[in-house]
Amino acid sequence: MAVDLKNLRAEFRAIYNGEPRFFRAPGRVNLIGEHTDYNGGFVLPMAIEHETTVAAAARADRKIRVRSVNLNEDGEIDLNAPEQKMRGSWLDFIEGVARILERQNIKLRGADLLIASEVPNGAGLSSSAALEISVGLALTEISGQTVDRVALALSGQKAEHEFVGAKVGIMDQFISALGRKGHALLIDCRNLEAEQVPFSTKDVAIAICNSNVKHKLASSEYNTRRAECERGVELLKQFLPEITQLRDVSIDNFEKYESNLPDVIRKRCRHVVTENARTLRAAEALKQNNLEDFGGLMQHSHASLRDDYEVSCRELDLLVEIAADCKGVLGARMTGGGFGGSTVNLVRRENLGKFIERVPAQYYNQTQIKADVYVSNPADGAKEVKSSEM
Ligand code: GLA
């Protein structure tokens, strides 16, 4: 599934006339723990086998010249010139990561970059995090510097906040930087501690169904949800003065005080509080290889995102309903921010073939939209690929 490095090297030589090193970072699928990261809560994503690859070589000056193979576009950033933010293009991610790394005293050299990605865009599989983390790692390494993986993830997140204008949580960058083959990662998004949870996909597969829709609401509603959660904390503080984020609210405490909240805020808070509990239970179930329980929790997560958090849409609900009707499906839910993008499905291997046939066919019948299905094992986080591995 990987980008062909020999082709990438040939193209790099033709454009820049130099020898590149190669760096990769994966996209991700979140198994459970949705819209909890910016509430200081728990998430359980895994890195996927679809990744972004950067061919990179240092330059003598402080310019970053960059070409995207997928978009067939070029750009240039001068690290000695004033910062440029929110152009509204993919260059914001590159400039953002570079500038934020430099603010952490990682002095960068100029670079020639050629980028190729197989993480589908707009599918809710974090193509942006894969871009930020692969470029961040490449720029650091070719400058002869090292960056701690958590700091690398935080640089990607900060780049999104400041240079792209998206107030995302830390999940996507964290898993892209720190994922491990054969594992899901339970992340405590408050203290940024994480636990690798072994996840064998010998008997079950992770199938990702891309709805191929992306509703316009996605980014404005994301920010609205964040604000609604913060409002919930303010209101609950009257009764629970010690809390700072919804992460601090137990289900018991929530049930005690929820009647004091306006209807919409109450529903948003209920999702976050119950989703945190579900995520911890799911991690336990995974450790015990209890995939039936795990799947059941995924199903509840979807219902909560649909009814309480209201970030699903007709297409995602339909994909989940069709999947739930298929033999061998242990769990199905929307994954990522919502309002389109993908669902994640836990499917018994022996039923996978039928699943891949049936879900897109039924989805097409009802929507006239073609869905894509990707099957992926849990993959490694960002790394350099040495020529010997080519
Ligand atoms: C997007 C954001 C993440 C997270 C999810 C929802 O993917 O980038 O930080 O908030 O939405 O769980």
PDB file of C-alpha atoms in Angstrom, residues 14 85 189:
ATOM      1  CA  ALA A  14      14.715  15.184 -11.560  1.00  0.00           C
ATOM      2  CA  LYS A  85      -0.579  32.320   8.181  1.00  0.00           C
ATOM      3  CA  CYS A 189      -5.372  13.698  26.512  1.00  0.00           C
TER       4      CYS A 189
END
